[in-house]
Coordinates of C-alpha atoms and ligand atoms in Angstrom, one line a residue:
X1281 CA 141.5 172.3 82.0
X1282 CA 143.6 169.5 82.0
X1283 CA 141.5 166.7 80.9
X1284 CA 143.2 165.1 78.2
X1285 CA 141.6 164.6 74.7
X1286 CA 142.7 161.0 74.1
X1287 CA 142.9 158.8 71.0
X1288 CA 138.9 157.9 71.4
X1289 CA 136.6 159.4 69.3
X1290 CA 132.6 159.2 70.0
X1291 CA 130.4 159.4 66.5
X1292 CA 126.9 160.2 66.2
X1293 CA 124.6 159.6 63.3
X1294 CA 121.8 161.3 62.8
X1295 CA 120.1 161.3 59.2
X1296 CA 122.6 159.1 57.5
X1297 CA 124.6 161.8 58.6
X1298 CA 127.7 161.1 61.0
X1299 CA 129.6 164.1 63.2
X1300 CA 132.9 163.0 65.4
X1301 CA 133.1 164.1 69.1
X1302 CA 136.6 164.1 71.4
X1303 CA 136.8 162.2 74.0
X1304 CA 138.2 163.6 76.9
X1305 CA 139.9 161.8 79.9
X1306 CA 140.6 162.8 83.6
X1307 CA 143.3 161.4 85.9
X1308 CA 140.3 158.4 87.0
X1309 CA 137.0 157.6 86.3
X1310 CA 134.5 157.7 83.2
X1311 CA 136.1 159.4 80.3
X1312 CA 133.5 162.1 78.8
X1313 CA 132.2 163.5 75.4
X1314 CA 132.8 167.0 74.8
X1315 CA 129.7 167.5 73.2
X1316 CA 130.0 171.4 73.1
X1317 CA 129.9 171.9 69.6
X1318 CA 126.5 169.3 69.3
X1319 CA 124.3 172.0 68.4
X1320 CA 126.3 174.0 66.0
X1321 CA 127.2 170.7 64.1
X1322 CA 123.9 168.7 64.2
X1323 CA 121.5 171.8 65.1
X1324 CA 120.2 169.5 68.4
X1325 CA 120.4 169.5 72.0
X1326 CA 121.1 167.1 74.6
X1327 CA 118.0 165.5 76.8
X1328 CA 119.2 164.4 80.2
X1329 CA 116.5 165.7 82.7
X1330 CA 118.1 165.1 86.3
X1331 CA 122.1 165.2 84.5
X1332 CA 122.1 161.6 84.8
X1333 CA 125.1 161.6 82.2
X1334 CA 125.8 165.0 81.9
X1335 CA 129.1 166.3 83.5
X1336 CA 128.7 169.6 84.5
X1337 CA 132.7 171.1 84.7
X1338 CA 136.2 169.9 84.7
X1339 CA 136.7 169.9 88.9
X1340 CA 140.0 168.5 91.2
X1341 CA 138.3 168.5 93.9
X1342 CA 136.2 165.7 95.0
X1343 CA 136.0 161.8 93.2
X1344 CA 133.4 159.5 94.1
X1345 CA 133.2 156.2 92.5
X1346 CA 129.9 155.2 93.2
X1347 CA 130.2 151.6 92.1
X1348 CA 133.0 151.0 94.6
X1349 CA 131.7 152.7 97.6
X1350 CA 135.2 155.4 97.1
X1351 CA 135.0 159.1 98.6
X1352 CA 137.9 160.6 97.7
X1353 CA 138.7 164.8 99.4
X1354 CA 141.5 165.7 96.7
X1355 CA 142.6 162.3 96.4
X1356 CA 142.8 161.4 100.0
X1357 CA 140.0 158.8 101.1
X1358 CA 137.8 159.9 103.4
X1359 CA 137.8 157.0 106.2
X1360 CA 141.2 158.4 106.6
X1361 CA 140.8 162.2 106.8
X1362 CA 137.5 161.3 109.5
X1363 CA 140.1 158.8 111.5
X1364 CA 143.0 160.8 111.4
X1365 CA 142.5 164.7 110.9
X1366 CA 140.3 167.4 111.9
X1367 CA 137.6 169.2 110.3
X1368 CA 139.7 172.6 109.9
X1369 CA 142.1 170.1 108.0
X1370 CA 140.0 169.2 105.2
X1371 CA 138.4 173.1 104.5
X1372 CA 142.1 173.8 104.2
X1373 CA 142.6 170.2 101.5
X1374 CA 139.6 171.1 99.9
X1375 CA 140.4 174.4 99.5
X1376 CA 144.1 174.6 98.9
X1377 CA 144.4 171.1 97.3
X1378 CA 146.6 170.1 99.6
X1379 CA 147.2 168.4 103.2
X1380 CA 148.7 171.5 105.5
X1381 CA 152.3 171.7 107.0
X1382 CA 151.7 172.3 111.5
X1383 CA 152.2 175.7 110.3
X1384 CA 150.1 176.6 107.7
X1385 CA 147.3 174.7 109.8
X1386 CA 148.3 176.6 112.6
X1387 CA 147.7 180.1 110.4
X1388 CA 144.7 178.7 108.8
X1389 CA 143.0 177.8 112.1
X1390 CA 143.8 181.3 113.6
X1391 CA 142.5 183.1 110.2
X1392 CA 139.2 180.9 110.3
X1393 CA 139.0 182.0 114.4
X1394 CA 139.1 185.4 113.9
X1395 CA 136.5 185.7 111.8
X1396 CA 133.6 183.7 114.0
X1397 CA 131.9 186.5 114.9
X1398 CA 129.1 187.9 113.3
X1399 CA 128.4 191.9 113.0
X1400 CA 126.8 192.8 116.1
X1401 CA 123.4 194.1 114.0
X1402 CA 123.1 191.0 112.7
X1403 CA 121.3 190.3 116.1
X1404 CA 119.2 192.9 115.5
X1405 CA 118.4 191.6 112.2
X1406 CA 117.5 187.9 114.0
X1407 CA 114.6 189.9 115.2
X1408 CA 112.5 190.0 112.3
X1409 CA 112.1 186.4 112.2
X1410 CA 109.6 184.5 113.9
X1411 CA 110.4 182.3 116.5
X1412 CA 108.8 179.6 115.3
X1413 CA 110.6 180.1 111.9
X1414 CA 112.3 176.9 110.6
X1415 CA 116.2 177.4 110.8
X1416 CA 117.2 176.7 107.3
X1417 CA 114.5 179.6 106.5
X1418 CA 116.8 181.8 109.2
X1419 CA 120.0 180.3 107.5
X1420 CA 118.4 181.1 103.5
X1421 CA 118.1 184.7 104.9
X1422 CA 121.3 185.2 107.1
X1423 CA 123.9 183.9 104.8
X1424 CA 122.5 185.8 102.1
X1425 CA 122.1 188.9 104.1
X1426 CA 125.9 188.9 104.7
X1427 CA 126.7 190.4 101.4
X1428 CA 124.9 193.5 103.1
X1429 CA 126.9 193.0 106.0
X1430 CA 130.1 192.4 104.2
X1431 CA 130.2 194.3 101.0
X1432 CA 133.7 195.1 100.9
X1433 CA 134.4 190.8 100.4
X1434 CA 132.0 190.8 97.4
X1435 CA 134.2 192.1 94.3
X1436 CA 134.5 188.7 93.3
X1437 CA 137.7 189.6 90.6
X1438 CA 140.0 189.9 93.7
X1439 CA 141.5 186.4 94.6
X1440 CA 142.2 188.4 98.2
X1441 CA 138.5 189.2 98.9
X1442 CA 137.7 185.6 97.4
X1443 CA 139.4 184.4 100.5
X1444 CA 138.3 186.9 102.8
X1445 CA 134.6 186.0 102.0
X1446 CA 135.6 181.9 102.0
X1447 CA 137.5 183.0 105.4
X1448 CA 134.1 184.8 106.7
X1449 CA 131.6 182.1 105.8
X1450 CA 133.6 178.8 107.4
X1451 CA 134.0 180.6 110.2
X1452 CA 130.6 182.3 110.6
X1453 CA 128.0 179.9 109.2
X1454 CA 128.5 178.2 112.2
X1455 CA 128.0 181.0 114.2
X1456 CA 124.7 182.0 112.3
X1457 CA 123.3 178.1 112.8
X1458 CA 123.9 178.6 116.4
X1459 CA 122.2 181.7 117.0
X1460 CA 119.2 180.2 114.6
X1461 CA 119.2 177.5 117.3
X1462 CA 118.9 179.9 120.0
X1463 CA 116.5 182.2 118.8
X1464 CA 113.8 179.1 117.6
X1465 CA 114.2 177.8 121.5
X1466 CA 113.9 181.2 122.8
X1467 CA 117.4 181.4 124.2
X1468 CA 120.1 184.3 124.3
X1469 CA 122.9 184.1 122.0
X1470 CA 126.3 182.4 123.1
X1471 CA 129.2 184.8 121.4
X1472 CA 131.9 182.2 119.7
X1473 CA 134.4 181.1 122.0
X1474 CA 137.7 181.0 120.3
X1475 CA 139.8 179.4 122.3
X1476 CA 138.3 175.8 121.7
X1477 CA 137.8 173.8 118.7
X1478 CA 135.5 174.2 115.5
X1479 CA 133.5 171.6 117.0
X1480 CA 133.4 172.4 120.6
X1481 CA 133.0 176.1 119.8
X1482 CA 129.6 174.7 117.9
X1483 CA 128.2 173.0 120.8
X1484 CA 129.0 175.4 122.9
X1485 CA 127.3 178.1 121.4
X1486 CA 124.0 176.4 120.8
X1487 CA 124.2 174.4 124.7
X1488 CA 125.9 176.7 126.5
X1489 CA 123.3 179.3 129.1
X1490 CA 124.2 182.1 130.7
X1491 CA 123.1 180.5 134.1
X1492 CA 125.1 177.8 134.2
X1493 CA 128.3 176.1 133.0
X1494 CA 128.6 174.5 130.0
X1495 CA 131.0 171.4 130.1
X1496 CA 131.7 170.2 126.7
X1497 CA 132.0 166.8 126.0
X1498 CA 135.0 165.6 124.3
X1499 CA 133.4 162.7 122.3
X1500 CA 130.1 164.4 121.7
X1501 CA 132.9 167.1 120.3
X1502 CA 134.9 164.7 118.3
X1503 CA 132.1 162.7 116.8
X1504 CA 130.6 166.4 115.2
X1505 CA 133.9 167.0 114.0
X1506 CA 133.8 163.8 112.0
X1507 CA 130.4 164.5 110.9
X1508 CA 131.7 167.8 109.6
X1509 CA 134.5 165.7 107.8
X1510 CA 131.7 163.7 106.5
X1511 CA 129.4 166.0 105.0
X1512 CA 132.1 168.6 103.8
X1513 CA 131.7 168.1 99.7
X1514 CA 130.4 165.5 97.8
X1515 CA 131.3 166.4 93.8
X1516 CA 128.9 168.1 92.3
X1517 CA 125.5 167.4 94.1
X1518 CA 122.0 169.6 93.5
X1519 CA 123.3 172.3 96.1
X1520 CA 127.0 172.3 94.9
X1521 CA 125.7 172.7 91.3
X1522 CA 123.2 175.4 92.7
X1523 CA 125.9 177.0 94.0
X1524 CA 128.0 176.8 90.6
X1525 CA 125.3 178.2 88.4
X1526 CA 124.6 181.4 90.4
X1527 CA 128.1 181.8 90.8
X1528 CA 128.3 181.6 86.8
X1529 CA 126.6 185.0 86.4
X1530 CA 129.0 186.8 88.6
X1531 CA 126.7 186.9 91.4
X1532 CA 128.7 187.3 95.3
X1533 CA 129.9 184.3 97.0
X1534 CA 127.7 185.0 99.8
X1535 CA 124.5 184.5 97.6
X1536 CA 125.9 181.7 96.0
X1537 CA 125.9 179.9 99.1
X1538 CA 122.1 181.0 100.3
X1539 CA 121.0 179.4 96.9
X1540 CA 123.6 176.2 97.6
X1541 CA 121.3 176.0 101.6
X1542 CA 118.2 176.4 99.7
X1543 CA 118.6 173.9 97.6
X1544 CA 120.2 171.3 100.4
X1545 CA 116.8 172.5 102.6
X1546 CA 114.8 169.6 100.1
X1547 CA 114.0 166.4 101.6
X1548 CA 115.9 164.0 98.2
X1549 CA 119.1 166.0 99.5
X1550 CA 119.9 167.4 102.8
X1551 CA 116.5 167.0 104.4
X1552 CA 116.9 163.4 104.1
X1553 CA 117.8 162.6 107.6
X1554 CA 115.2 164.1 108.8
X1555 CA 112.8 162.4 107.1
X1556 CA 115.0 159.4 108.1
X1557 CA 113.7 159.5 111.6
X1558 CA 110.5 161.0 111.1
X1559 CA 110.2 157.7 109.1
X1560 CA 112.1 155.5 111.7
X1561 CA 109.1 157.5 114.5
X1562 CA 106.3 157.0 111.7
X1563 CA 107.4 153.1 111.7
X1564 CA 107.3 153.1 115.4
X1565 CA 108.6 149.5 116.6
X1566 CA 110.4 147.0 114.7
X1567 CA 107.1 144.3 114.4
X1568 CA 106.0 147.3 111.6
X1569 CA 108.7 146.6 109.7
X1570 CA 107.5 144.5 107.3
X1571 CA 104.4 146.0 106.8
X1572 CA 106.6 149.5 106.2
X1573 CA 108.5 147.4 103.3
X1574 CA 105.3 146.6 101.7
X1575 CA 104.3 150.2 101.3
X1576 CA 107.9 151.0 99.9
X1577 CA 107.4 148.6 97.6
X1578 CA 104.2 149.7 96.0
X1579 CA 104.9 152.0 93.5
X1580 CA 101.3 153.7 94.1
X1581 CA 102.2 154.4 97.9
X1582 CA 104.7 156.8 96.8
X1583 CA 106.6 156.0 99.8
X1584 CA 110.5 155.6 100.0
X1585 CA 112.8 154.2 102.4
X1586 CA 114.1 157.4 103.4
X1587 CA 118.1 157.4 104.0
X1588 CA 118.4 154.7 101.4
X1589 CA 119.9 155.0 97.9
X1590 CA 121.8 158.0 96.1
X1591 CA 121.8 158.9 92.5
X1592 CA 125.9 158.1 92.8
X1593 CA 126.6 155.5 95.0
X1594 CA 125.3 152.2 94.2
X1595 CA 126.7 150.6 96.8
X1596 CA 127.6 151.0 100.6
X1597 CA 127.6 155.0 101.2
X1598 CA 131.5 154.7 102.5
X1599 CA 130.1 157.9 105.3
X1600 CA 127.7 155.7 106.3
X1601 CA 129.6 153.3 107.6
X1602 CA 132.1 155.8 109.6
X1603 CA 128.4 157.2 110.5
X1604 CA 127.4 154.1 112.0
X1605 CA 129.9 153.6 114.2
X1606 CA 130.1 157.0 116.0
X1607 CA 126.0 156.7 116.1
X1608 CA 126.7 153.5 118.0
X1609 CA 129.8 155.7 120.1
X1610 CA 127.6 158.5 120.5
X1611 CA 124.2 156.5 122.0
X1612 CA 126.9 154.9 124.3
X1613 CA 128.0 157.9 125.5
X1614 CA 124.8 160.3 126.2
X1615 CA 123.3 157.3 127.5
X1616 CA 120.8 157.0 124.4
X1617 CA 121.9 153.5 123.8
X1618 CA 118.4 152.3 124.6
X1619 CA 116.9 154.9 121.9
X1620 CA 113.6 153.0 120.8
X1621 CA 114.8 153.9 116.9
X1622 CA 117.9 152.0 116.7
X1623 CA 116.9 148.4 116.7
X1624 CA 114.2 149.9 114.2
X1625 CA 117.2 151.1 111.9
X1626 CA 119.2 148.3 112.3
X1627 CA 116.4 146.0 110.9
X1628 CA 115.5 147.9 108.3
X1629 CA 119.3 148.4 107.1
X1630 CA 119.5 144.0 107.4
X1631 CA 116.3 143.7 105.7
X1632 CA 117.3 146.2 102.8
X1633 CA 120.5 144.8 102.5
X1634 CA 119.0 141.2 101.5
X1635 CA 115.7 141.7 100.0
X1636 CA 116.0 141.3 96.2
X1637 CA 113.8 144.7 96.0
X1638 CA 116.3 147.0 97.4
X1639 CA 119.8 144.3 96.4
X1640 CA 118.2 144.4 92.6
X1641 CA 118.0 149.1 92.6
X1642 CA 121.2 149.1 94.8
X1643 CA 120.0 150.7 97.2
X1644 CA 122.2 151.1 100.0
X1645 CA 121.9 153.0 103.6
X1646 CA 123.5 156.6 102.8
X1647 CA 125.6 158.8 104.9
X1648 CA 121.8 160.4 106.5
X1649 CA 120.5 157.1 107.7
X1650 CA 122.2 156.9 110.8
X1651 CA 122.9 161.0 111.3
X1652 CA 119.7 161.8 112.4
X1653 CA 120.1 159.1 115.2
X1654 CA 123.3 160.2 116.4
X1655 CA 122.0 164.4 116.0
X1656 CA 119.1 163.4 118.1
X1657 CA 121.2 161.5 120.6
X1658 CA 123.7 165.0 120.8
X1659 CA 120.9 167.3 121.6
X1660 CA 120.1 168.4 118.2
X1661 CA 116.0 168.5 117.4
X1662 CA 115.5 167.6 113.8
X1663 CA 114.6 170.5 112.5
X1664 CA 118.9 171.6 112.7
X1665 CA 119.6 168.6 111.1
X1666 CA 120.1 170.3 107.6
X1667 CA 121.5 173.3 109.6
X1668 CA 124.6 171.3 110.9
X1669 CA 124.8 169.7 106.9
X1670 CA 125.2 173.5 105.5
X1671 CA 127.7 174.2 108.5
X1672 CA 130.1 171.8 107.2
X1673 CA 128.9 172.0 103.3
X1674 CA 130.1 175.7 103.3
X1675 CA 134.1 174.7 102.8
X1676 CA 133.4 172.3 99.4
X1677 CA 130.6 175.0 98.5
X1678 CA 133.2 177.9 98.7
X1679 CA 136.2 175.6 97.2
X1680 CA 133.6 174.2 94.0
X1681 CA 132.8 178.4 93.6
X1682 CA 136.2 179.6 94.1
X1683 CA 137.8 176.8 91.7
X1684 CA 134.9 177.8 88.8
X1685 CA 135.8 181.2 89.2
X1686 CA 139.0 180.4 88.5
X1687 CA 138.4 178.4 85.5
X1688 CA 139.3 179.8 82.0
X1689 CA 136.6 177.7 80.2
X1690 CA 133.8 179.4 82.8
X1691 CA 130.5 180.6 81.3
X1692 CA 127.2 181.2 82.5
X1693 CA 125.6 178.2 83.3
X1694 CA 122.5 178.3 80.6
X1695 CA 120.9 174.9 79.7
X1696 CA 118.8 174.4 76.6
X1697 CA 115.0 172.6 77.0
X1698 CA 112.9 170.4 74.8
X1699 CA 109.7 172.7 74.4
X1700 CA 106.4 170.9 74.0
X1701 CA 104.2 174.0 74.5
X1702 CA 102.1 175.8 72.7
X1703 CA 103.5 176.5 69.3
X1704 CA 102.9 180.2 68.0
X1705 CA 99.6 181.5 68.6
X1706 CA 97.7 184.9 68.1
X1707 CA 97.0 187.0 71.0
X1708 CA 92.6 186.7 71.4
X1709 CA 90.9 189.6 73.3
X1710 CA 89.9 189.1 76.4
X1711 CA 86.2 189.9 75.6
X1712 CA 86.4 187.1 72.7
X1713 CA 87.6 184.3 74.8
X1714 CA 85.8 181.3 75.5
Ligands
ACO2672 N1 113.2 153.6 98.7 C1 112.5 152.8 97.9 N2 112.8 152.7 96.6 C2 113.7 153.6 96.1 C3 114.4 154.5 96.9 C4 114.1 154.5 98.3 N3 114.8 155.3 99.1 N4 115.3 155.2 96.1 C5 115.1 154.7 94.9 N5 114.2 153.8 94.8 C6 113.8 153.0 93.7 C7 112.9 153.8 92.7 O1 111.5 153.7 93.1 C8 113.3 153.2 91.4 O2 112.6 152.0 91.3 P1 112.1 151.5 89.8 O3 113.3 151.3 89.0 O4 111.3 150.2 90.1 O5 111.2 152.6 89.3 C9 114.8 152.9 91.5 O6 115.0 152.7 92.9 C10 115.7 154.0 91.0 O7 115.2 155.2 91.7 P2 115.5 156.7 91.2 O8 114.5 157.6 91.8 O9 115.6 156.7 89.7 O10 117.0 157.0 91.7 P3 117.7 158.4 91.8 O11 119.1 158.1 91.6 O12 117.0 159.4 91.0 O13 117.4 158.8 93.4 C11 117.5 159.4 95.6 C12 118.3 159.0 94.3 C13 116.8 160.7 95.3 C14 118.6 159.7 96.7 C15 116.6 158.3 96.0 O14 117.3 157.1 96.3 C16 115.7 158.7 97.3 O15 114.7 159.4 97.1 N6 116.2 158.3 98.5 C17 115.5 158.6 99.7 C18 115.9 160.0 100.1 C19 117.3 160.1 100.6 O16 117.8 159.3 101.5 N7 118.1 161.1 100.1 C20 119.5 161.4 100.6 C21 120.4 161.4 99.5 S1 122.0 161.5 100.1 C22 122.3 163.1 100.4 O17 121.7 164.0 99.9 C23 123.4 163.4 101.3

């Protein structure tokens, strides 16, 4: 760890009876109390439902500072890693710490491409699902399944396998996403194609036919290799701390990350975008709006402007800007520009951005608002939405597991609880009950 304990001190009183805590500090952001000896000092236990102020590990990976609208990948913002690099580019940052020389990115790409594809029985496997099985159902199963497939990258005490098993999920997630595709629309799988890019490799194997040519297109291409960029960590999130606590026990990387894509399968995390447009199709034409707004803003409706606010950034998602202007590239380009749901997003984002409702909660448009749009626009139905998030997840999933297992002051993740149950009680027979 090398947080710093610094000068601070936090005390807490309880009884008349006051206990001092360190205060640690990292290279930026909120300095934290190390509250780990609470209980054996004071006998109590934190309450922080949601870990609303809890921080969960000492991590160099990813800093967000929600406040500012600042996503930093190991320091570097991320407008400029989307403007400047490539997706492979940032698995290596995230993973390595640092930017790669031509020829370590050279080596890296060629390691991640010769591992895209998947064991040939895995298609066999495919079979047992339904074709009308949602494809983050296919994706829980397949990842997961891999450790079966791959045992021999599961000892977990062997930095080497470690990277093996990294190596083998960046590369064949993407493959598994595709052929969950396929199979749902009742197509044949499309082997990887390693001679083209992450991206174009992607497209190609969930457009490409066997009857015709497949021409991919360079934007369509470059705008998914952004959005890979984009979505490729984000601190410690639900699925990133999923992924964490399984990994805490020991358990295989590969079953660390099926728990990480079943967590990011809820609608408050990766589902959100496509709620987004189910909302933005639910709305239906831009003189709803305001009638929309007034159900968000009944508390008793229960309804939520999806693709608006996060628990961290409280103000301008900085993804969704870079997100907005490739949706607005990417309509161009397919020749979606007319889509009936954009003028109903753009609305909505001017009307949330100066109604005192959402200006008073901070609620911003995150990184998923505009997604869905530009996933529609590429080809994508919504139901892959979440399926292209875990795709480019996988790399800060993999670095956030691999840097925990690498960290002396790991344990297994075990949080305490308030009870308010039923205190000790005897056992009644069941012919005595009432
Ligand atoms: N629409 C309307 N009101 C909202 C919204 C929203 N999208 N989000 C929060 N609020 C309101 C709440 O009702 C609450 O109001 P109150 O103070 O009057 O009770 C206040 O804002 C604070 O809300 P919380 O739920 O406490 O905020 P929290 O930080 O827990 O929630 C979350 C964050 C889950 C993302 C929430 O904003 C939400 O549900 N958004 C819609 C779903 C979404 O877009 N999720 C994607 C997240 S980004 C990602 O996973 C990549």
């Amino acid at each position: 760890m090398d947080a710093k304990t610094n000068t601070k001190k936090a005390t807490l009183t309880v009884d008349g009876k006051s206990v001092d805590f360190p205060v640690l500090s990292g290279s930026v952001g909120p300095d934290v109390i190390d509250i780990g000896k609470l209980y054996a000092q004071t006998g109590m236990f934190t309450y922080d439902p949601g870990f609303t102020s809890t921080g969960s590990c000492d991590s160099k990976i990813t800093y967000i500072d929600g406040d500012a609208g600042i996503l930093l990948y190991r320091g570097y913002p991320i407008e400029q890693l989307a403007e400047k690099g490539d997706f492979l580019e940032t698995c290596y940052l995230l993973l390595y710490g640092e930017l790669p020389t031509p020829l370590q990115k050279k080596d890296f790409d060629d390691r991640v491409t010769r591992h895209t594809m998947v064991h040939e029985q895995m298609a066999r496997f495919f079979q047992g699902f339904r074709r009308d099985a949602h494809p983050m159902a296919v994706m829980v199963a397949s990842v997961g399944a891999l450790a079966a497939f791959y045992n021999d990258s599961t000892d977990i005490s062997d930095p080497k396998q470690r990277m093996i098993a990294s190596m083998r999920m960046i590369a064949k997630i993407p493959t598994l996403a595709a052929m969950a595709f396929k199979y749902n629309i009742g197509q044949p799988f499309v082997y990887p194609k390693n001679s083209l890019s992450f991206a174009a490799n992607f497209l190609n194997m969930c457009f490409a036919v066997p009857c015709e040519d497949y021409k991919i297109n360079p934007v369509l291409a470059e705008a998914l290799d952004k959005i890979f960029i984009l979505h490729a960590d984000h601190e410690q999130n639900a699925s990133t701390s999923t992924v964490r606590i399984a990994g805490s026990s020991g358990a295989n990387p590969f079953a660390c990350i099926a728990a990480g894509i079943a967590c990011l399968w809820g609608p408050a995390h990766g589902g959100a975008n496509e709620a987004a447009l189910a909302m933005l199709a639910e709305i239906g034409s831009v003189d709803k709006i305001p009638e929309f707004i007034k159900k968000v803003k009944d508390k008793d409706s229960k309804v939520r402007l999806m693709g608006f606010g996060h628990r961290v950034y409280k103000n301008y998602d900085p993804r969704a800007k870079i997100m907005q202007q490739m949706c607005h590239k990417v309509l161009k380009e397919t020749g979606h520009a007319n889509d009936p749901l954009l003028p109903i997003a753009l609305e909505l984002e001017k009307i949330a951005l100066s109604d005192p409702y959402f200006i008073d909660r901070k609620l911003y448009p995150n990184v998923d608002f505009y997604s869905g749009i530009t996933l529609k626009a590429m080809g994508f139905p919504t139901s892959m939405f979440t399926v292209l998030f875990a795709v480019a997840r996988t790399v800060g999933w993999i670095s956030q597991w691999s840097e925990m297992i690498q960290d002396p002051h790991q344990k297994i993740g075990r949080p305490r609880q308030l009870y308010s149950g039923a205190t000790s009680r005897d056992y009644v027979d069941i012919g005595k009950r009432k």
